C-alpha positions as protocol buffer text, in pm:
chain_id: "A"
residue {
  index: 1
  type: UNK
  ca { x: 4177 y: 13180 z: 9488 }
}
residue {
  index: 2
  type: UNK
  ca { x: 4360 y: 13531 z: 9573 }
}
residue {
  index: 3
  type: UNK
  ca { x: 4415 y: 13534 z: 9935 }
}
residue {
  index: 4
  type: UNK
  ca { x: 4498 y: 13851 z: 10011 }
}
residue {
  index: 5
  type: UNK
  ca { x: 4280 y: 14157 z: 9878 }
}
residue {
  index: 6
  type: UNK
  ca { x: 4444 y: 14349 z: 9545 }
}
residue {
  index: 7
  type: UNK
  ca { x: 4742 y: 14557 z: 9678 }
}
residue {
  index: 8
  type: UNK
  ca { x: 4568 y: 14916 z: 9540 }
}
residue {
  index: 9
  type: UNK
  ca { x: 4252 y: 14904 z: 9734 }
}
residue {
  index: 10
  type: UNK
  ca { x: 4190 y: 15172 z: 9929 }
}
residue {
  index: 11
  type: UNK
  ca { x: 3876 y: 15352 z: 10123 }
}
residue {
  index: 12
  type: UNK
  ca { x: 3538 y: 15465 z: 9981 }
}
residue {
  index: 13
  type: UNK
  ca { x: 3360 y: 15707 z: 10193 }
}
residue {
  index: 14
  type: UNK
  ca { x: 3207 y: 15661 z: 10541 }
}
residue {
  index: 15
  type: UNK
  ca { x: 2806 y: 15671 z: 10586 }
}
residue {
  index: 16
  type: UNK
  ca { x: 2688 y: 15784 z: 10912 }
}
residue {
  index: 17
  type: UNK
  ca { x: 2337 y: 15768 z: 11030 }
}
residue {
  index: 18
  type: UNK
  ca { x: 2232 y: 16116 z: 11203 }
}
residue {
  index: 19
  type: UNK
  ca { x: 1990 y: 16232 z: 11402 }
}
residue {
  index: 20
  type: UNK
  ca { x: 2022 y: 16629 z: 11306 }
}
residue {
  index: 21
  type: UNK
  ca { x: 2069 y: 16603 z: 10963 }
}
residue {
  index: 22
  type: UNK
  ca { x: 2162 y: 17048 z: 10921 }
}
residue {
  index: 23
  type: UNK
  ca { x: 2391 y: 17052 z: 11252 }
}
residue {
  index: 24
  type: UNK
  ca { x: 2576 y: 16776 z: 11103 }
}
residue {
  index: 25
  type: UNK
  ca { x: 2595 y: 16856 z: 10773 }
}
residue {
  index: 26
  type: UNK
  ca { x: 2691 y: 17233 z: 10939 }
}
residue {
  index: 27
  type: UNK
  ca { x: 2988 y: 17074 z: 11151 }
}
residue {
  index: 28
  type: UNK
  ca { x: 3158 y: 16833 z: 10880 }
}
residue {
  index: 29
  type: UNK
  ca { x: 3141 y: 17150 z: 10633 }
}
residue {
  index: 30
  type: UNK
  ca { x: 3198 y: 17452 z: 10840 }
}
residue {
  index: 31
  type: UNK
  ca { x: 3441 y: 17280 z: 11128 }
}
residue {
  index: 32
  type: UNK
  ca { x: 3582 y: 17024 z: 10946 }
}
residue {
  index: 33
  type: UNK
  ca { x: 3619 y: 17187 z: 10587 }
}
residue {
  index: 34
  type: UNK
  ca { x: 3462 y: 16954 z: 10339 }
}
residue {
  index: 35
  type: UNK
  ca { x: 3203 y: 17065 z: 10054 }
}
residue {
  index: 36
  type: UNK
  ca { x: 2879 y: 16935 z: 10014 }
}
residue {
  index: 37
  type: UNK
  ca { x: 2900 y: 16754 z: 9671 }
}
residue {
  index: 38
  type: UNK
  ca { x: 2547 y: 16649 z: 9666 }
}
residue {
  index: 39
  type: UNK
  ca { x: 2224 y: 16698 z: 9866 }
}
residue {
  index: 40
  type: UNK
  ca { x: 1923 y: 16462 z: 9820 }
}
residue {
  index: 41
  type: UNK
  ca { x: 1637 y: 16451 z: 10015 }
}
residue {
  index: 42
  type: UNK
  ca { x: 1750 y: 16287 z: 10361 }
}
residue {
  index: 43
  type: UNK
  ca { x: 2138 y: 16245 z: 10202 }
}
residue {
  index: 44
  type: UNK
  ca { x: 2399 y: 16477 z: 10198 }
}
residue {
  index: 45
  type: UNK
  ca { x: 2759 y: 16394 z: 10069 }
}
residue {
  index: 46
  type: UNK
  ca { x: 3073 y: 16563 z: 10181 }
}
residue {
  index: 47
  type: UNK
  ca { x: 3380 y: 16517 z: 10052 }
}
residue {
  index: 48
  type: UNK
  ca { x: 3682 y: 16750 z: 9896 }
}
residue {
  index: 49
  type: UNK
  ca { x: 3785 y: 16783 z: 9513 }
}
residue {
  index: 50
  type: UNK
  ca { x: 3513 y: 16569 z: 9424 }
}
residue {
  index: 51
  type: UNK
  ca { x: 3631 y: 16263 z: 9669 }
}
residue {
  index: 52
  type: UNK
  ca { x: 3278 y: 16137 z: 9904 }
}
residue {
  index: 53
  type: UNK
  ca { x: 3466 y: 16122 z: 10239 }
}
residue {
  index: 54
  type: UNK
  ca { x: 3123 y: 16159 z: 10462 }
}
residue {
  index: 55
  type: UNK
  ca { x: 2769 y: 16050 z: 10341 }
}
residue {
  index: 56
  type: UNK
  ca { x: 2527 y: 16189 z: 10664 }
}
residue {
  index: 57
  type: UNK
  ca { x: 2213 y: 15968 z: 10614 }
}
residue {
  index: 58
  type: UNK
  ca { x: 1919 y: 16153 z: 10812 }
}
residue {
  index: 59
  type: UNK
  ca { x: 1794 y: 15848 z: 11082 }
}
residue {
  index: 60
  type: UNK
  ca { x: 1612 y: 16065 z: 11314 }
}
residue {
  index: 61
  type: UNK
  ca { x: 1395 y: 15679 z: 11413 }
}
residue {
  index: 62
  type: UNK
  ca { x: 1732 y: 15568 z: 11538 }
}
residue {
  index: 63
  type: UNK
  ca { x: 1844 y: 15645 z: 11891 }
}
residue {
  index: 64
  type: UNK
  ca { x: 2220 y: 15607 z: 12004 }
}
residue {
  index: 65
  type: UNK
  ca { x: 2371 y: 15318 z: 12063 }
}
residue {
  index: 66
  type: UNK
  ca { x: 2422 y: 15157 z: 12471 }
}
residue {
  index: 67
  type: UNK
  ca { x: 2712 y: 15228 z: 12603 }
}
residue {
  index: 68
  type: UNK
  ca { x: 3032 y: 14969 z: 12538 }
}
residue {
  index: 69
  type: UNK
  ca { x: 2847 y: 14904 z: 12202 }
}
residue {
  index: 70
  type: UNK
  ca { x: 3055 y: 14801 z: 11859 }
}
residue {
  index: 71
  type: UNK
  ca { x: 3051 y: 15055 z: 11607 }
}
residue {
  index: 72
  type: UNK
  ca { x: 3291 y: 15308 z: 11511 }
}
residue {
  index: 73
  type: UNK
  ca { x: 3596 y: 15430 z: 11711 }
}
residue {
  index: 74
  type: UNK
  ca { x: 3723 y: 15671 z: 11447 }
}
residue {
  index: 75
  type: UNK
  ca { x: 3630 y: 15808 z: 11109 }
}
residue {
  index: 76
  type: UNK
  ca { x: 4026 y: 15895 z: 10967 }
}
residue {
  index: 77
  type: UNK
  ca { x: 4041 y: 16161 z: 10722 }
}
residue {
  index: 78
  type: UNK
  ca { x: 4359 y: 16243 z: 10527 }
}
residue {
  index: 79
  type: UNK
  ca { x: 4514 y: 16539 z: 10375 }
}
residue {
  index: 80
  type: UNK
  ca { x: 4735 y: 16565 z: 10154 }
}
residue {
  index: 81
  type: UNK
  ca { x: 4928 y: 16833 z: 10276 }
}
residue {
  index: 82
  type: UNK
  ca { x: 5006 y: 16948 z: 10662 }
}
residue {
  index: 83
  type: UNK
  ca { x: 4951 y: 17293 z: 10477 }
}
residue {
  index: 84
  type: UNK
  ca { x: 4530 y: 17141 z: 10424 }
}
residue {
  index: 85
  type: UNK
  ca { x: 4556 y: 16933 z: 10812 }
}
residue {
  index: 86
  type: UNK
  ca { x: 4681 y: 17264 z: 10938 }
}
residue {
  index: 87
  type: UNK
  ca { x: 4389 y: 17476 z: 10802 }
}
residue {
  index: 88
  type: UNK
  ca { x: 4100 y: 17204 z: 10931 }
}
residue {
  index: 89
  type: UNK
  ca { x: 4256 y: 17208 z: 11204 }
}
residue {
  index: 90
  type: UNK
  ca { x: 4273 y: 17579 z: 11306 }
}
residue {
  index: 91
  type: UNK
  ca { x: 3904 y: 17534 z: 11144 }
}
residue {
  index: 92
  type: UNK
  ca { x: 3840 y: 17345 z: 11462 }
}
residue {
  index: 93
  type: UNK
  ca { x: 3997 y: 17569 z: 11742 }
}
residue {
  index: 94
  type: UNK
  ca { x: 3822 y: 17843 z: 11587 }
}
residue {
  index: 95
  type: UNK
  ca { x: 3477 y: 17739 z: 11553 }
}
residue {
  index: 96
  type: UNK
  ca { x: 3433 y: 17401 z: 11788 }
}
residue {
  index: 97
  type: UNK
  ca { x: 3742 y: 17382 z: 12016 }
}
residue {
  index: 98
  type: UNK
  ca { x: 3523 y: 17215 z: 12274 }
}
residue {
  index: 99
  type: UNK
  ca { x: 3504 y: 16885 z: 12053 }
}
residue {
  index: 100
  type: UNK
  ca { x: 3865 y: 16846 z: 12024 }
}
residue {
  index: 101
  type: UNK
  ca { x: 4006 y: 16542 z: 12211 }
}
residue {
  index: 102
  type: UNK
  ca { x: 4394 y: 16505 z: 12150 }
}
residue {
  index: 103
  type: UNK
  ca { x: 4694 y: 16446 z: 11889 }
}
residue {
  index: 104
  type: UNK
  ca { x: 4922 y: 16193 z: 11837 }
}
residue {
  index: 105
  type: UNK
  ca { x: 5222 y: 16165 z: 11609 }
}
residue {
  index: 106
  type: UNK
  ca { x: 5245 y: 15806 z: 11516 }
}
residue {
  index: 107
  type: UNK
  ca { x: 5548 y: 15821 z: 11296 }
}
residue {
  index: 108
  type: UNK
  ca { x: 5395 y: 15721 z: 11018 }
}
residue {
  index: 109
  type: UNK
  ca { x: 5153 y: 16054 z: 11024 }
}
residue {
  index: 110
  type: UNK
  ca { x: 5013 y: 16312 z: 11247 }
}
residue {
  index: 111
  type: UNK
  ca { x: 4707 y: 16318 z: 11381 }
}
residue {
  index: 112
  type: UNK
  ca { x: 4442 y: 16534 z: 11548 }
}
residue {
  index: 113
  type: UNK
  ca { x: 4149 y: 16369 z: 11726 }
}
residue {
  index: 114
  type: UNK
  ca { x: 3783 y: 16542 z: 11769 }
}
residue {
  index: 115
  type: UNK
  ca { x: 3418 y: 16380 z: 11816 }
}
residue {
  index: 116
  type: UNK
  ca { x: 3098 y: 16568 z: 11617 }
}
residue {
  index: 117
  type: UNK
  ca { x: 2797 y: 16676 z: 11760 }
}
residue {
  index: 118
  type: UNK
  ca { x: 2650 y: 16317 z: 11759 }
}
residue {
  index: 119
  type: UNK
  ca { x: 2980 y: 16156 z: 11928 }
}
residue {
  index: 120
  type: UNK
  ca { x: 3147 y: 15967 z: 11604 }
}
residue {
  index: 121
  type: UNK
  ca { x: 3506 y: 15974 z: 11630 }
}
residue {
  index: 122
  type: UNK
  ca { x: 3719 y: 16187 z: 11378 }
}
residue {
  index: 123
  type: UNK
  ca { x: 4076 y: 16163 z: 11312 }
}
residue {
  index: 124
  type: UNK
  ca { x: 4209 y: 16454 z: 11117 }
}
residue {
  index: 125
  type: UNK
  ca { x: 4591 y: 16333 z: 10926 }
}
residue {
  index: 126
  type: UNK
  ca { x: 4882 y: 16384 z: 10736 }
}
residue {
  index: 127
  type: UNK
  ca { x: 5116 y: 16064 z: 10619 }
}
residue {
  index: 128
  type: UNK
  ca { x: 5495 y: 16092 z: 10617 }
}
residue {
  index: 129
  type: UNK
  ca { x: 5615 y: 15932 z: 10278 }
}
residue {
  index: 130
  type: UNK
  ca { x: 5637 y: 15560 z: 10282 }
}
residue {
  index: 131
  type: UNK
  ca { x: 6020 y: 15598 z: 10262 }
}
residue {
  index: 132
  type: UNK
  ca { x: 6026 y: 15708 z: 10620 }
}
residue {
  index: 133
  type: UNK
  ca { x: 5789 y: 15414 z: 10742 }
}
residue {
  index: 134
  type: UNK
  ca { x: 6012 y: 15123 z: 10941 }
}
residue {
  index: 135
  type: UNK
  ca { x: 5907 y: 14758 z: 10914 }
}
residue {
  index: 136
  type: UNK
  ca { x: 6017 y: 14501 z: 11156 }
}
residue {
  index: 137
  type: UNK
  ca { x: 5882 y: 14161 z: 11084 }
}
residue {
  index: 138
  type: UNK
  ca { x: 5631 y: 14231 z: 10872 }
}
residue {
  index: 139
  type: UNK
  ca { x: 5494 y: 14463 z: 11127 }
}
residue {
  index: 140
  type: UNK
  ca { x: 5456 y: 14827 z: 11080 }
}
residue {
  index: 141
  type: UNK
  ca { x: 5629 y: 15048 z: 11349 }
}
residue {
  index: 142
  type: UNK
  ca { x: 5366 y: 15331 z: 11504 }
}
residue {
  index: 143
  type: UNK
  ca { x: 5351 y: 15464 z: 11823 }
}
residue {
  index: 144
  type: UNK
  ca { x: 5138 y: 15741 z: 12055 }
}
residue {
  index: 145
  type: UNK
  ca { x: 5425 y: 16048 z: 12064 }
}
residue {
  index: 146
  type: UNK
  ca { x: 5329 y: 16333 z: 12230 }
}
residue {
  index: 147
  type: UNK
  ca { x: 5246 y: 16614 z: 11921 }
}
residue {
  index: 148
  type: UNK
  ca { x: 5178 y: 17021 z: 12013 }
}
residue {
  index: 149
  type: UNK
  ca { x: 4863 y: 17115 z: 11825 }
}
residue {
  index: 150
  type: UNK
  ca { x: 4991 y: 17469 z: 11881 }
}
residue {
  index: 151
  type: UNK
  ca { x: 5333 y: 17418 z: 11734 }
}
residue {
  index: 152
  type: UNK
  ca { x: 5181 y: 17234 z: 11435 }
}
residue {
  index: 153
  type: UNK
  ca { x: 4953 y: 17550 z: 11343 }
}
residue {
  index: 154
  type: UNK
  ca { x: 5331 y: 17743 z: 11411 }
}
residue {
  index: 155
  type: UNK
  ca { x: 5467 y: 17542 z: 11176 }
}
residue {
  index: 156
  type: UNK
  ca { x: 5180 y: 17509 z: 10884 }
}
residue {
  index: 157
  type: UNK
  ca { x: 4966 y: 17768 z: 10931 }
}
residue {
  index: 158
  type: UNK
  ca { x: 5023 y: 18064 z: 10666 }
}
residue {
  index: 159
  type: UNK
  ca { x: 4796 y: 18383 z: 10635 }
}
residue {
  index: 160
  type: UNK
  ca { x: 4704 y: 18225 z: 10280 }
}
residue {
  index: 161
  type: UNK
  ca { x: 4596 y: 17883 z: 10434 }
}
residue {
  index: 162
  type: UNK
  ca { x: 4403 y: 17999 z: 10744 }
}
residue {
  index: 163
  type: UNK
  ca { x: 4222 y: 18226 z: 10465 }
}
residue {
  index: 164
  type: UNK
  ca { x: 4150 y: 17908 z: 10346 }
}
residue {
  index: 165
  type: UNK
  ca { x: 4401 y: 17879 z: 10048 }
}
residue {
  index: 166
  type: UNK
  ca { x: 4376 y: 17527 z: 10076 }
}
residue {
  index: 167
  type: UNK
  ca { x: 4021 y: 17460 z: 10097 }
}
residue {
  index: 168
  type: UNK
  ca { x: 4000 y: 17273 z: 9756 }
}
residue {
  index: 169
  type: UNK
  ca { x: 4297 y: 17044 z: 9774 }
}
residue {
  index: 170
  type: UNK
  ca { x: 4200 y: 16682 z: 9804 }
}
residue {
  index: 171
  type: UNK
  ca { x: 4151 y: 16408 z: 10092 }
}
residue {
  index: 172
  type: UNK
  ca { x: 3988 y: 16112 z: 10143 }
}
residue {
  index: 173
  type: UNK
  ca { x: 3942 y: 15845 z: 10374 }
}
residue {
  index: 174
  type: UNK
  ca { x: 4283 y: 15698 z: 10500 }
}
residue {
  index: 175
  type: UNK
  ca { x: 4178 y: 15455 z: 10708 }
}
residue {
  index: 176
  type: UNK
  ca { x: 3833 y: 15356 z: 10948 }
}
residue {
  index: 177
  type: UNK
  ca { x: 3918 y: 15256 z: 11290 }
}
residue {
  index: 178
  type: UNK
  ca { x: 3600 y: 15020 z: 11461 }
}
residue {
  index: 179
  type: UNK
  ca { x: 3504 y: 14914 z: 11824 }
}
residue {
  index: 180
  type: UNK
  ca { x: 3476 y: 14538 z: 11814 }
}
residue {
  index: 181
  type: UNK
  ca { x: 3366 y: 14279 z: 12053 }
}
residue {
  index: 182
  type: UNK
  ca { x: 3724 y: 14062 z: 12078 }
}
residue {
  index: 183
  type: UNK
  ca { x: 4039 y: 14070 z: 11782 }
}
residue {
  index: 184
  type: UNK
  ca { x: 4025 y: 13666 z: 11762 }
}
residue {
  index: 185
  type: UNK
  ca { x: 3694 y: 13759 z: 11560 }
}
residue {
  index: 186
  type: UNK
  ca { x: 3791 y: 14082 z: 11368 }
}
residue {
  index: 187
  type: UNK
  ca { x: 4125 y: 13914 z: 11269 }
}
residue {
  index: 188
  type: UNK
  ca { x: 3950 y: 13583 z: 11122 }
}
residue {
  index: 189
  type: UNK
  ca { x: 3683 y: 13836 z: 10939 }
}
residue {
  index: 190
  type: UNK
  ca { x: 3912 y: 14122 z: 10814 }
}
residue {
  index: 191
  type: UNK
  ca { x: 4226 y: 13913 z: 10773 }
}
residue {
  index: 192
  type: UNK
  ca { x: 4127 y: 13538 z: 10684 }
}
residue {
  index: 193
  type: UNK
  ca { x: 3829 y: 13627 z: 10481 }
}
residue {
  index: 194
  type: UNK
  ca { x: 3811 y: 13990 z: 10337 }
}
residue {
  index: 195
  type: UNK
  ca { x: 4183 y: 13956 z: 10271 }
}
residue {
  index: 196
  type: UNK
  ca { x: 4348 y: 14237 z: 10457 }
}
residue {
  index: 197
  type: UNK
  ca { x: 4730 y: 14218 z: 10543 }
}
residue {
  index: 198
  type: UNK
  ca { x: 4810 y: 14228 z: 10919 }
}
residue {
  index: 199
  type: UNK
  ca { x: 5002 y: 14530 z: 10989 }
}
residue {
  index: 200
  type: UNK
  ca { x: 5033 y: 14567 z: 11367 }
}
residue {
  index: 201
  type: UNK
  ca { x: 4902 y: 14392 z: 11635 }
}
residue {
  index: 202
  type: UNK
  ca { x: 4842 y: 14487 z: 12015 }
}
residue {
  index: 203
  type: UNK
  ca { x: 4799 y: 14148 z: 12171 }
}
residue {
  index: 204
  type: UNK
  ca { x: 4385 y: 14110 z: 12198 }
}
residue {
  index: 205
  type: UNK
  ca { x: 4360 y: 14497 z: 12218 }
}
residue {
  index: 206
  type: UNK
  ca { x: 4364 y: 14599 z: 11869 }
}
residue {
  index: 207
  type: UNK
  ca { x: 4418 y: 14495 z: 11539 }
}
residue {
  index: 208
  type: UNK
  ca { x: 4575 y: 14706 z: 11203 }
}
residue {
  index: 209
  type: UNK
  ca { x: 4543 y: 14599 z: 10849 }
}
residue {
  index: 210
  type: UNK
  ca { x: 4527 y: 14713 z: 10532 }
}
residue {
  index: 211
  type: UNK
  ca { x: 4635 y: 14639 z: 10149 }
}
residue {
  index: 212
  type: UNK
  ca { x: 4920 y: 14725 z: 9960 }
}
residue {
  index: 213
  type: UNK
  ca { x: 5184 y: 14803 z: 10257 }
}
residue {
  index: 214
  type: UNK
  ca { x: 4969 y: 15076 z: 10370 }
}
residue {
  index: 215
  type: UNK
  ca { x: 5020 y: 15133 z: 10745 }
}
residue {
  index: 216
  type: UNK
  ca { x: 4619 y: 15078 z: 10802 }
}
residue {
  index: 217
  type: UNK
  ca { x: 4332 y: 15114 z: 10619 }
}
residue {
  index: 218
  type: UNK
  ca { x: 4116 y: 14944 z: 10884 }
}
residue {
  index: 219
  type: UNK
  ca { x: 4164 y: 14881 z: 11255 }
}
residue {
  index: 220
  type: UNK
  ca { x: 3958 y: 14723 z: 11527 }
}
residue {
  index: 221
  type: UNK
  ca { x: 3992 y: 14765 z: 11918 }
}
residue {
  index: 222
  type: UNK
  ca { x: 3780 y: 14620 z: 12183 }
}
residue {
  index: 223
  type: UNK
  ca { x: 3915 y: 14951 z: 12427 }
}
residue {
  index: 224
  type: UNK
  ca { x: 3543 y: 15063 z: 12479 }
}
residue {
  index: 225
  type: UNK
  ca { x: 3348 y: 14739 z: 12384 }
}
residue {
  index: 226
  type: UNK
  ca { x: 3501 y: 14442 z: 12481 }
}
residue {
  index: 227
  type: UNK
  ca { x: 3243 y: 14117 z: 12455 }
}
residue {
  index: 228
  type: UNK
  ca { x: 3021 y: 14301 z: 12251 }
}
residue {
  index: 229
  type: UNK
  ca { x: 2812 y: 14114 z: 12038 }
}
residue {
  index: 230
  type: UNK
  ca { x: 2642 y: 14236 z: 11675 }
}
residue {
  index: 231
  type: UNK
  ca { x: 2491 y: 14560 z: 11688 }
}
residue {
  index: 232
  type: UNK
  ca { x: 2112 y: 14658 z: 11663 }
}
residue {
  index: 233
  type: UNK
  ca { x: 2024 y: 14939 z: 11427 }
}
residue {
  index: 234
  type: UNK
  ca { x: 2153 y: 15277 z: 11569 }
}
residue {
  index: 235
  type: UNK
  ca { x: 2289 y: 15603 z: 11528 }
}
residue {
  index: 236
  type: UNK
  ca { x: 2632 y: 15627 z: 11373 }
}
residue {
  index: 237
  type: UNK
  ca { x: 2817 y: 15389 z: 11169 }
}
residue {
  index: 238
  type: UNK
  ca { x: 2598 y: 15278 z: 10862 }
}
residue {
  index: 239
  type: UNK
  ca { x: 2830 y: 15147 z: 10579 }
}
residue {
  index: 240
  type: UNK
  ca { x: 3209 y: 15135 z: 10509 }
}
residue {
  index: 241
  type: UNK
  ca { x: 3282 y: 15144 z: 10150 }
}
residue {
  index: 242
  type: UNK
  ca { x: 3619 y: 14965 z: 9996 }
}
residue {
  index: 243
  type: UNK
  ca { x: 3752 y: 15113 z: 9679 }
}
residue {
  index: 244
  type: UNK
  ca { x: 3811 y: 14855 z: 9497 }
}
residue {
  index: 245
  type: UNK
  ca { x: 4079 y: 14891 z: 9096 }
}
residue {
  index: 246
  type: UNK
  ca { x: 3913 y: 14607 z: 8899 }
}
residue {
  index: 247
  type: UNK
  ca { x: 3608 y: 14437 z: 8850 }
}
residue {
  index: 248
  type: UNK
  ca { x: 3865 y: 14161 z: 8815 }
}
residue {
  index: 249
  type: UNK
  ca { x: 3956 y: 14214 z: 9198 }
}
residue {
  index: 250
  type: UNK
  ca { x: 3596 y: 14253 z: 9283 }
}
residue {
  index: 251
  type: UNK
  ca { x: 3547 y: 13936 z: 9155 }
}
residue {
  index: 252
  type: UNK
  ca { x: 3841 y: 13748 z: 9360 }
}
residue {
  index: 253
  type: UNK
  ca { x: 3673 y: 13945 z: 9630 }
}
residue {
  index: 254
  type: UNK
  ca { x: 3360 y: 13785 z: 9562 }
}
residue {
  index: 255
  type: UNK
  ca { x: 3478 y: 13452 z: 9522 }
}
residue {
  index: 256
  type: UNK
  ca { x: 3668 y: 13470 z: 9841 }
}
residue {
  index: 257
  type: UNK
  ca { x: 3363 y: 13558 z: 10091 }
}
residue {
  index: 258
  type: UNK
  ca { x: 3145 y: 13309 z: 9893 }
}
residue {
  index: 259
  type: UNK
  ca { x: 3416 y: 13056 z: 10027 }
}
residue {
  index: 260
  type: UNK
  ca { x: 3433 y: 13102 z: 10362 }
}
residue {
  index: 261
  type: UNK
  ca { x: 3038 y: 13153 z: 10370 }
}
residue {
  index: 262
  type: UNK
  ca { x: 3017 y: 13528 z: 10418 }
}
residue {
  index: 263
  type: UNK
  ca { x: 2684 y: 13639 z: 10298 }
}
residue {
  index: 264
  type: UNK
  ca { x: 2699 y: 13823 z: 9993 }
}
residue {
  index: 265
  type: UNK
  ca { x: 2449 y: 14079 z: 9807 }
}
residue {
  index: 266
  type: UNK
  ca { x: 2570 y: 14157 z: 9459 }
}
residue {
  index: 267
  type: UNK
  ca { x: 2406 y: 14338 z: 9219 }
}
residue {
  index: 268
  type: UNK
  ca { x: 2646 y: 14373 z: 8961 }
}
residue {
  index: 269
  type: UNK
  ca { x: 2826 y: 14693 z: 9005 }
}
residue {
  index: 270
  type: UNK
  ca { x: 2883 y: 14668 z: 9436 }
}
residue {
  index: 271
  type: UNK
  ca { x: 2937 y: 14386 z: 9717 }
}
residue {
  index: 272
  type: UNK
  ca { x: 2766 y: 14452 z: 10044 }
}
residue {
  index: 273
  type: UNK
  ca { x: 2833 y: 14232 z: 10331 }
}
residue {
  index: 274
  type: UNK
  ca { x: 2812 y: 14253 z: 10689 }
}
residue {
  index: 275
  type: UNK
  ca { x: 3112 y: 14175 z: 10933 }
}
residue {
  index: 276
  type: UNK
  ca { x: 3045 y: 13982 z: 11287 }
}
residue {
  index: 277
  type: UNK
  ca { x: 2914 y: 14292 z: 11451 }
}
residue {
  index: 278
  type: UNK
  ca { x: 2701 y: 14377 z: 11187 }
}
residue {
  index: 279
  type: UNK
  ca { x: 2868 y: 14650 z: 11020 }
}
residue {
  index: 280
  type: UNK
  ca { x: 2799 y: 14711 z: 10712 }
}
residue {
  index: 281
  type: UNK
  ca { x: 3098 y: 14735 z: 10454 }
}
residue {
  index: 282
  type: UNK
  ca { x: 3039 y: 14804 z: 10063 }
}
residue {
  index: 283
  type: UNK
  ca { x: 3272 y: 14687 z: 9784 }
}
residue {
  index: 284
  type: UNK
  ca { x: 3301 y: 14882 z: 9472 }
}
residue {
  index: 285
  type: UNK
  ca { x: 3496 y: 14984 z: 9173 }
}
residue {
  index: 286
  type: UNK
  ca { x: 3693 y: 15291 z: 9240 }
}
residue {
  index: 287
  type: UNK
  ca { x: 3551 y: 15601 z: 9135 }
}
């Protein structure tokens, strides 16, 4: 049995369940510069250059989660360029500055922070090149450095890209960061059974992972929500998808969660599981 997930997964899209379907739908296109790529009754998918990054599932039964619940912390979206990060960023000053929350440069990428009209976290990136990463140990080196959101429009913002230039280059889903009830749990779930490779780790505070010598395509924290147990059905988080290359690694997926006794739906094409906070996370074959 593989014990680690295949090295070139990476992140489907994120589905959130929403109260206000058109305000939603409204912010993640008009602020945050994705295209609706399909609309479907109560579903609407965003994404860029044909990429689902956002699937807004109208919920309007649900009601938002208590307070120091487990959910999501951050929905991470990546851009290619700083040229495309630049011009959804500027998107954001200009039309929602209010939901803006901070930056970061972590070394291995910049980042802009916002929440949407329903409170989900966003984080808005750019990688540096894996070439410029530093490993110690195993253990990816990342940090909280202070970044100038003014200096990085300066530095990337062109007449061409804040006409919006840009607004058809592609991004997906880098990474999905979760609020957990403790990191003993999320490590034995994310690490021991789905397979993940443990990338950085803050003591019982947080927990990175991800395949492939990525710097993270998941993390958990227990920052807002420490103790919390599985969730009941709320707003926000509804599925996490994993992208996975092969049916031959969706198999050894398969086999793996079988083995340590994670319930399983399969139905031939997709694996759909829940973690121990009931998050829903879907398995399928790269698009």
């Amino acid at each position: 049995m593989n014990e680690n997930l295949a090295a070139a997964t990476t992140m489907g899209a994120v589905t959130l369940f929403v109260a206000d379907l058109d305000a939603m739908t409204a912010f993640y296109r008009d602020v945050i510069t994705l295209q609706v790529l399909s609309s479907e009754g109560d579903t609407v998918v965003l994404g860029r250059a044909g990429i689902p990054i956002v699937v807004l599932q109208h919920s309007p039964s649900l009601k938002h989660a208590a307070r120091g619940s487990a959910g999501l912390f951050h929905t991470a979206i990546l851009f290619e360029t700083q040229a495309a990060l630049a011009s959804a960023l500027y998107s954001v000053a200009q039309r929602a500055p209010q939901t803006f929350t901070g930056s970061a440069d972590h070394l291995v990428s910049q980042a802009f922070y916002l929440t949407d009209p329903e409170g989900n976290g966003i984080e808005l990136y750019w990688d540096r090149a894996r070439s410029e990463w530093s490993w110690t140990h195993g253990q990816v080196e990342m940090a909280t450095l202070y970044l100038d959101p003014n200096s990085f429009l300066q530095e990337h913002l062109t007449e061409e890209v804040a006409a919006g230039s840009t607004a058809t280059d592609a991004a997906q889903i880098g990474h999905v960061h979760l609020s957990v009830g403790d990191v003993a749990s999320a490590r034995d779930f994310y690490v021991r059974r789905l397979g993940f490779d443990t990338t950085a780790s803050m003591g019982d505070q947080a927990l990175f992972v991800s395949a492939g010598g990525y710097h993270h395509h998941m993390a958990m924290n227990v920052w807002n929500s420490r103790g919390a147990g599985p969730r009941m059905p709320a707003l926000g988080l509804g599925q996490v998808d994993l992208a996975m290359p092969s049916a031959d690694a969706l198999g050894e997926l398969n086999e793996r969660l079988t083995h340590f006794g994670t319930q399983v739906a399969d139905d031939g094409q997709a694996l759909t599981f829940r973690d121990p906070w009931n998050n829903t996370l879907k398995a399928q074959l790269a698009a």
